[in-house]
PDB file of C-alpha atoms in Angstrom:
ATOM      1  CA  ALA T   1     -26.205 -64.154  53.094  1.00  0.00           C
ATOM      2  CA  MET T   2     -27.762 -65.241  49.814  1.00  0.00           C
ATOM      3  CA  SER T   3     -31.054 -67.070  49.665  1.00  0.00           C
ATOM      4  CA  PRO T   4     -33.900 -67.891  47.272  1.00  0.00           C
ATOM      5  CA  ASN T   5     -35.916 -65.485  49.431  1.00  0.00           C
ATOM      6  CA  GLN T   6     -33.649 -62.588  48.380  1.00  0.00           C
ATOM      7  CA  GLY T   7     -36.092 -61.914  45.516  1.00  0.00           C
ATOM      8  CA  ARG T   8     -39.157 -61.882  47.769  1.00  0.00           C
ATOM      9  CA  ILE T   9     -40.653 -58.422  48.289  1.00  0.00           C
ATOM     10  CA  VAL T  10     -41.654 -57.659  51.876  1.00  0.00           C
ATOM     11  CA  GLN T  11     -43.781 -54.729  52.996  1.00  0.00           C
ATOM     12  CA  LEU T  12     -42.464 -52.779  55.997  1.00  0.00           C
ATOM     13  CA  ALA T  13     -45.884 -53.143  57.616  1.00  0.00           C
ATOM     14  CA  GLU T  14     -45.292 -56.886  57.708  1.00  0.00           C
ATOM     15  CA  VAL T  15     -41.927 -56.417  59.401  1.00  0.00           C
ATOM     16  CA  TYR T  16     -43.588 -54.428  62.207  1.00  0.00           C
ATOM     17  CA  LYS T  17     -45.537 -57.544  63.252  1.00  0.00           C
ATOM     18  CA  HIS T  18     -42.366 -59.529  64.030  1.00  0.00           C
ATOM     19  CA  ASP T  19     -41.123 -57.626  67.069  1.00  0.00           C
ATOM     20  CA  LYS T  20     -40.746 -60.294  69.754  1.00  0.00           C
ATOM     21  CA  ALA T  21     -37.963 -62.546  70.976  1.00  0.00           C
ATOM     22  CA  GLU T  22     -39.794 -65.599  69.679  1.00  0.00           C
ATOM     23  CA  ASP T  23     -40.503 -63.927  66.317  1.00  0.00           C
ATOM     24  CA  CYS T  24     -37.837 -61.353  65.513  1.00  0.00           C
ATOM     25  CA  TRP T  25     -37.363 -59.718  62.111  1.00  0.00           C
ATOM     26  CA  VAL T  26     -34.974 -56.848  61.415  1.00  0.00           C
ATOM     27  CA  VAL T  27     -34.271 -54.816  58.284  1.00  0.00           C
ATOM     28  CA  LEU T  28     -30.604 -54.177  57.465  1.00  0.00           C
ATOM     29  CA  HIS T  29     -29.664 -52.222  54.352  1.00  0.00           C
ATOM     30  CA  GLY T  30     -32.979 -53.059  52.681  1.00  0.00           C
ATOM     31  CA  VAL T  31     -32.854 -56.798  53.389  1.00  0.00           C
ATOM     32  CA  VAL T  32     -35.235 -58.406  55.881  1.00  0.00           C
ATOM     33  CA  TYR T  33     -33.675 -60.936  58.239  1.00  0.00           C
ATOM     34  CA  ASP T  34     -35.341 -63.374  60.618  1.00  0.00           C
ATOM     35  CA  LEU T  35     -33.029 -63.242  63.638  1.00  0.00           C
ATOM     36  CA  THR T  36     -35.194 -65.274  65.996  1.00  0.00           C
ATOM     37  CA  GLU T  37     -32.534 -67.962  66.438  1.00  0.00           C
ATOM     38  CA  PHE T  38     -29.528 -65.645  66.099  1.00  0.00           C
ATOM     39  CA  VAL T  39     -30.777 -63.435  68.952  1.00  0.00           C
ATOM     40  CA  LYS T  40     -29.660 -66.123  71.392  1.00  0.00           C
ATOM     41  CA  LEU T  41     -26.166 -66.205  69.859  1.00  0.00           C
ATOM     42  CA  HIS T  42     -25.518 -62.490  69.356  1.00  0.00           C
ATOM     43  CA  PRO T  43     -22.130 -61.644  70.950  1.00  0.00           C
ATOM     44  CA  GLY T  44     -23.473 -58.267  72.080  1.00  0.00           C
ATOM     45  CA  GLY T  45     -26.410 -59.847  73.886  1.00  0.00           C
ATOM     46  CA  ALA T  46     -30.017 -60.433  72.881  1.00  0.00           C
ATOM     47  CA  GLN T  47     -31.283 -57.065  74.082  1.00  0.00           C
ATOM     48  CA  ALA T  48     -29.266 -55.170  71.478  1.00  0.00           C
ATOM     49  CA  ILE T  49     -31.341 -56.847  68.765  1.00  0.00           C
ATOM     50  CA  LEU T  50     -34.643 -57.011  70.606  1.00  0.00           C
ATOM     51  CA  THR T  51     -34.732 -53.239  71.105  1.00  0.00           C
ATOM     52  CA  VAL T  52     -34.920 -52.839  67.298  1.00  0.00           C
ATOM     53  CA  ALA T  53     -36.999 -55.948  66.543  1.00  0.00           C
ATOM     54  CA  GLY T  54     -39.634 -55.349  63.893  1.00  0.00           C
ATOM     55  CA  THR T  55     -37.933 -52.199  62.578  1.00  0.00           C
ATOM     56  CA  ASP T  56     -35.373 -50.963  60.085  1.00  0.00           C
ATOM     57  CA  ALA T  57     -32.261 -51.119  62.258  1.00  0.00           C
ATOM     58  CA  THR T  58     -29.783 -50.098  59.559  1.00  0.00           C
ATOM     59  CA  LYS T  59     -28.649 -46.933  61.349  1.00  0.00           C
ATOM     60  CA  GLN T  60     -28.050 -48.689  64.671  1.00  0.00           C
ATOM     61  CA  PHE T  61     -26.377 -51.629  62.932  1.00  0.00           C
ATOM     62  CA  ALA T  62     -24.048 -49.473  60.811  1.00  0.00           C
ATOM     63  CA  ALA T  63     -22.718 -47.674  63.883  1.00  0.00           C
ATOM     64  CA  PHE T  64     -21.033 -50.884  65.040  1.00  0.00           C
ATOM     65  CA  HIS T  65     -20.736 -53.281  62.096  1.00  0.00           C
ATOM     66  CA  THR T  66     -19.562 -53.407  58.513  1.00  0.00           C
ATOM     67  CA  LYS T  67     -22.254 -54.078  55.937  1.00  0.00           C
ATOM     68  CA  GLU T  68     -20.577 -57.340  54.912  1.00  0.00           C
ATOM     69  CA  ILE T  69     -20.782 -58.977  58.334  1.00  0.00           C
ATOM     70  CA  VAL T  70     -24.346 -60.139  57.592  1.00  0.00           C
ATOM     71  CA  ASN T  71     -22.807 -62.569  55.097  1.00  0.00           C
ATOM     72  CA  GLU T  72     -21.930 -64.702  58.103  1.00  0.00           C
ATOM     73  CA  LEU T  73     -25.628 -65.320  58.791  1.00  0.00           C
ATOM     74  CA  SER T  74     -27.260 -68.496  57.573  1.00  0.00           C
ATOM     75  CA  ASP T  75     -29.099 -68.277  54.231  1.00  0.00           C
ATOM     76  CA  SER T  76     -32.251 -69.278  56.061  1.00  0.00           C
ATOM     77  CA  CYS T  77     -32.205 -65.958  57.942  1.00  0.00           C
ATOM     78  CA  VAL T  78     -33.029 -63.991  54.781  1.00  0.00           C
ATOM     79  CA  VAL T  79     -36.753 -63.274  54.487  1.00  0.00           C
ATOM     80  CA  GLY T  80     -36.663 -60.955  51.473  1.00  0.00           C
ATOM     81  CA  VAL T  81     -36.121 -57.323  50.517  1.00  0.00           C
ATOM     82  CA  ILE T  82     -38.121 -54.274  51.533  1.00  0.00           C
ATOM     83  CA  ALA T  83     -40.553 -52.978  48.916  1.00  0.00           C
ATOM     84  CA  GLY T  84     -39.349 -49.755  47.314  1.00  0.00           C
ATOM     85  CA  TYR T  85     -36.072 -49.735  49.217  1.00  0.00           C
ATOM     86  CA  GLN T  86     -33.712 -46.920  48.251  1.00  0.00           C
ATOM     87  CA  PRO T  87     -30.165 -46.932  49.640  1.00  0.00           C
ATOM     88  CA  GLN T  88     -29.492 -43.932  51.853  1.00  0.00           C
ATOM     89  CA  THR T  89     -27.427 -41.193  50.271  1.00  0.00           C
ATOM     90  CA  ASP T  90     -23.951 -41.123  51.747  1.00  0.00           C
ATOM     91  CA  GLN T  91     -23.619 -37.866  53.626  1.00  0.00           C
ATOM     92  CA  GLU T  92     -19.989 -38.462  54.531  1.00  0.00           C
ATOM     93  CA  GLY T  93     -17.759 -35.532  53.702  1.00  0.00           C
ATOM     94  CA  LYS T  94     -20.529 -32.909  53.739  1.00  0.00           C
ATOM     95  CA  VAL T  95     -19.058 -30.776  56.489  1.00  0.00           C
ATOM     96  CA  ASP T  96     -20.845 -27.858  58.120  1.00  0.00           C
ATOM     97  CA  GLN T  97     -19.519 -24.847  56.231  1.00  0.00           C
ATOM     98  CA  ASP T  98     -19.742 -22.709  59.378  1.00  0.00           C
ATOM     99  CA  LEU T  99     -17.104 -24.781  61.152  1.00  0.00           C
ATOM    100  CA  PRO T 100     -13.739 -23.055  61.561  1.00  0.00           C
ATOM    101  CA  PRO T 101     -10.767 -24.596  59.730  1.00  0.00           C
ATOM    102  CA  ILE T 102      -8.529 -26.927  61.692  1.00  0.00           C
ATOM    103  CA  GLN T 103      -5.693 -24.428  61.257  1.00  0.00           C
ATOM    104  CA  ALA T 104      -7.622 -22.080  63.550  1.00  0.00           C
ATOM    105  CA  MET T 105      -7.625 -24.537  66.443  1.00  0.00           C
ATOM    106  CA  MET T 106      -5.487 -23.257  69.312  1.00  0.00           C
ATOM    107  CA  ASN T 107      -5.862 -26.182  71.714  1.00  0.00           C
ATOM    108  CA  THR T 108      -7.709 -29.445  72.318  1.00  0.00           C
ATOM    109  CA  ALA T 109     -10.663 -27.565  73.845  1.00  0.00           C
ATOM    110  CA  ASP T 110     -11.175 -25.888  70.451  1.00  0.00           C
ATOM    111  CA  LEU T 111     -11.056 -29.285  68.744  1.00  0.00           C
ATOM    112  CA  GLU T 112     -13.642 -30.691  71.158  1.00  0.00           C
ATOM    113  CA  ALA T 113     -15.981 -27.743  70.588  1.00  0.00           C
ATOM    114  CA  VAL T 114     -15.844 -28.269  66.808  1.00  0.00           C
ATOM    115  CA  ALA T 115     -16.316 -32.027  67.212  1.00  0.00           C
ATOM    116  CA  ARG T 116     -19.472 -31.423  69.241  1.00  0.00           C
ATOM    117  CA  ARG T 117     -20.866 -29.208  66.466  1.00  0.00           C
ATOM    118  CA  ARG T 118     -19.854 -31.683  63.774  1.00  0.00           C
ATOM    119  CA  LEU T 119     -21.554 -34.595  65.572  1.00  0.00           C
ATOM    120  CA  ARG T 120     -24.617 -32.794  66.904  1.00  0.00           C
ATOM    121  CA  GLY T 121     -27.809 -34.761  66.552  1.00  0.00           C
ATOM    122  CA  THR T 122     -25.978 -38.055  67.130  1.00  0.00           C
ATOM    123  CA  THR T 123     -25.049 -40.126  70.182  1.00  0.00           C
ATOM    124  CA  ALA T 124     -21.430 -40.327  69.029  1.00  0.00           C
ATOM    125  CA  ILE T 125     -20.085 -37.410  71.067  1.00  0.00           C
ATOM    126  CA  ASP T 126     -21.797 -38.704  74.200  1.00  0.00           C
ATOM    127  CA  TYR T 127     -20.091 -42.046  73.708  1.00  0.00           C
ATOM    128  CA  ILE T 128     -16.587 -40.731  73.049  1.00  0.00           C
ATOM    129  CA  ASP T 129     -16.793 -38.221  75.920  1.00  0.00           C
ATOM    130  CA  SER T 130     -17.783 -40.801  78.507  1.00  0.00           C
ATOM    131  CA  ALA T 131     -16.150 -43.426  80.706  1.00  0.00           C
ATOM    132  CA  ALA T 132     -17.014 -46.523  82.680  1.00  0.00           C
ATOM    133  CA  ASP T 133     -19.014 -46.624  85.908  1.00  0.00           C
ATOM    134  CA  ASP T 134     -18.958 -43.274  87.762  1.00  0.00           C
ATOM    135  CA  GLU T 135     -16.371 -41.744  85.386  1.00  0.00           C
ATOM    136  CA  VAL T 136     -13.861 -40.967  88.162  1.00  0.00           C
ATOM    137  CA  THR T 137     -10.856 -41.641  85.914  1.00  0.00           C
ATOM    138  CA  HIS T 138     -12.422 -39.487  83.177  1.00  0.00           C
ATOM    139  CA  ARG T 139     -12.598 -36.495  85.505  1.00  0.00           C
ATOM    140  CA  GLU T 140      -9.195 -37.137  87.082  1.00  0.00           C
ATOM    141  CA  ASN T 141      -7.515 -37.323  83.668  1.00  0.00           C
ATOM    142  CA  GLY T 142      -8.868 -33.879  82.817  1.00  0.00           C
ATOM    143  CA  LEU T 143      -7.771 -32.464  86.175  1.00  0.00           C
ATOM    144  CA  ALA T 144      -4.293 -33.947  85.730  1.00  0.00           C
ATOM    145  CA  PHE T 145      -3.862 -32.137  82.419  1.00  0.00           C
ATOM    146  CA  ASP T 146      -5.166 -28.920  83.979  1.00  0.00           C
ATOM    147  CA  ARG T 147      -2.358 -29.069  86.563  1.00  0.00           C
ATOM    148  CA  VAL T 148       0.325 -28.976  83.852  1.00  0.00           C
ATOM    149  CA  PHE T 149       1.432 -25.435  83.012  1.00  0.00           C
ATOM    150  CA  PHE T 150       3.722 -24.239  80.266  1.00  0.00           C
ATOM    151  CA  ARG T 151       6.072 -21.420  81.168  1.00  0.00           C
ATOM    152  CA  PRO T 152       5.240 -18.582  78.755  1.00  0.00           C
ATOM    153  CA  LYS T 153       8.074 -16.867  76.901  1.00  0.00           C
ATOM    154  CA  ILE T 154       7.689 -13.132  76.436  1.00  0.00           C
ATOM    155  CA  LEU T 155       8.383 -11.211  73.229  1.00  0.00           C
ATOM    156  CA  VAL T 156       9.250 -14.288  71.199  1.00  0.00           C
ATOM    157  CA  ASN T 157       8.702 -14.330  67.438  1.00  0.00           C
ATOM    158  CA  VAL T 158       5.923 -16.894  66.868  1.00  0.00           C
ATOM    159  CA  LYS T 159       5.547 -16.406  63.130  1.00  0.00           C
ATOM    160  CA  ALA T 160       6.975 -19.894  62.575  1.00  0.00           C
ATOM    161  CA  VAL T 161       6.086 -22.364  65.330  1.00  0.00           C
ATOM    162  CA  ASP T 162       7.544 -25.860  65.543  1.00  0.00           C
ATOM    163  CA  THR T 163       5.245 -28.240  67.454  1.00  0.00           C
ATOM    164  CA  THR T 164       7.268 -31.387  66.794  1.00  0.00           C
ATOM    165  CA  THR T 165       8.464 -33.466  69.706  1.00  0.00           C
ATOM    166  CA  SER T 166       9.485 -37.041  70.427  1.00  0.00           C
ATOM    167  CA  VAL T 167       7.936 -39.676  72.675  1.00  0.00           C
ATOM    168  CA  LEU T 168       9.749 -42.950  73.389  1.00  0.00           C
ATOM    169  CA  GLY T 169      11.997 -42.292  70.412  1.00  0.00           C
ATOM    170  CA  TRP T 170       9.129 -41.578  67.992  1.00  0.00           C
ATOM    171  CA  LYS T 171       9.003 -38.146  66.383  1.00  0.00           C
ATOM    172  CA  LEU T 172       5.565 -36.517  66.494  1.00  0.00           C
ATOM    173  CA  LYS T 173       4.328 -33.497  64.563  1.00  0.00           C
ATOM    174  CA  ILE T 174       2.253 -32.426  67.551  1.00  0.00           C
ATOM    175  CA  PRO T 175       2.317 -33.676  71.165  1.00  0.00           C
ATOM    176  CA  LEU T 176      -0.905 -35.655  70.834  1.00  0.00           C
ATOM    177  CA  TYR T 177      -1.928 -39.225  70.038  1.00  0.00           C
ATOM    178  CA  CYS T 178      -5.186 -41.069  69.360  1.00  0.00           C
ATOM    179  CA  SER T 179      -6.213 -43.907  71.655  1.00  0.00           C
ATOM    180  CA  SER T 180      -8.118 -46.831  70.217  1.00  0.00           C
ATOM    181  CA  VAL T 181     -11.805 -46.918  71.151  1.00  0.00           C
ATOM    182  CA  ALA T 182     -14.790 -48.961  70.075  1.00  0.00           C
ATOM    183  CA  ALA T 183     -17.726 -48.034  67.840  1.00  0.00           C
ATOM    184  CA  ASN T 184     -15.757 -45.724  65.531  1.00  0.00           C
ATOM    185  CA  LYS T 185     -18.350 -46.204  62.797  1.00  0.00           C
ATOM    186  CA  GLN T 186     -20.583 -43.857  64.791  1.00  0.00           C
ATOM    187  CA  TYR T 187     -18.434 -40.986  63.545  1.00  0.00           C
ATOM    188  CA  HIS T 188     -17.333 -42.172  60.112  1.00  0.00           C
ATOM    189  CA  ASN T 189     -18.428 -44.914  57.742  1.00  0.00           C
ATOM    190  CA  ASP T 190     -14.860 -46.275  57.527  1.00  0.00           C
ATOM    191  CA  GLY T 191     -14.472 -46.601  61.284  1.00  0.00           C
ATOM    192  CA  GLU T 192     -10.899 -47.257  62.454  1.00  0.00           C
ATOM    193  CA  LEU T 193      -9.579 -46.965  58.896  1.00  0.00           C
ATOM    194  CA  ALA T 194     -10.636 -43.310  58.745  1.00  0.00           C
ATOM    195  CA  ILE T 195      -8.901 -42.539  62.047  1.00  0.00           C
ATOM    196  CA  ALA T 196      -5.736 -44.347  60.978  1.00  0.00           C
ATOM    197  CA  ARG T 197      -5.632 -42.395  57.697  1.00  0.00           C
ATOM    198  CA  ALA T 198      -6.139 -39.064  59.485  1.00  0.00           C
ATOM    199  CA  CYS T 199      -3.435 -39.889  62.019  1.00  0.00           C
ATOM    200  CA  LYS T 200      -1.017 -40.728  59.221  1.00  0.00           C
ATOM    201  CA  ASN T 201      -1.807 -37.469  57.410  1.00  0.00           C
ATOM    202  CA  PHE T 202      -1.197 -35.370  60.514  1.00  0.00           C
ATOM    203  CA  GLY T 203       1.738 -37.346  61.904  1.00  0.00           C
ATOM    204  CA  VAL T 204      -0.159 -38.487  64.998  1.00  0.00           C
ATOM    205  CA  PRO T 205       0.364 -42.001  66.448  1.00  0.00           C
ATOM    206  CA  TYR T 206      -2.637 -44.328  66.722  1.00  0.00           C
TER     207      TYR T 206
END
């Protein structure tokens, strides 16, 4: 959204005062928005906005939305820009150097353990490792995989291992695939695009 108010400087202390449903301001990427009317129309429900009313909600917003989506708001929603705002430094790509390389992963349990370390301090891993309601299907899926055993071959040369297989006529580099889930921007700034690129690089369907 573009507005004559875009040049107005707003102190964060002023934003704090507008934290109610009938008077709701939110800061997104350094711009202050009056979402009092939009709260009623928000597809995700009013409470999602009201819980961050009167605050800088950039982090919560970025986990679910692209930065450009605010352009769909009315110009009248723009109050101004935050005084002294500095864009956050992009930390994407700065991987924990203590993490083992992906080549060292022996199974999906290893991958999950590394993912938990990579995403520690965030709610992302809790989201991706959860399910609806009482999570019965989540537990049963894990138990179903645990009941599948591979017959080990003894004294076989494993210097060169071929993990390729085919599923429904599609050749896969490894017998895994990525299911589509919501809120991918919790793990990477590019969301689904990042997952699609990684799947293409590793020959995994998405």
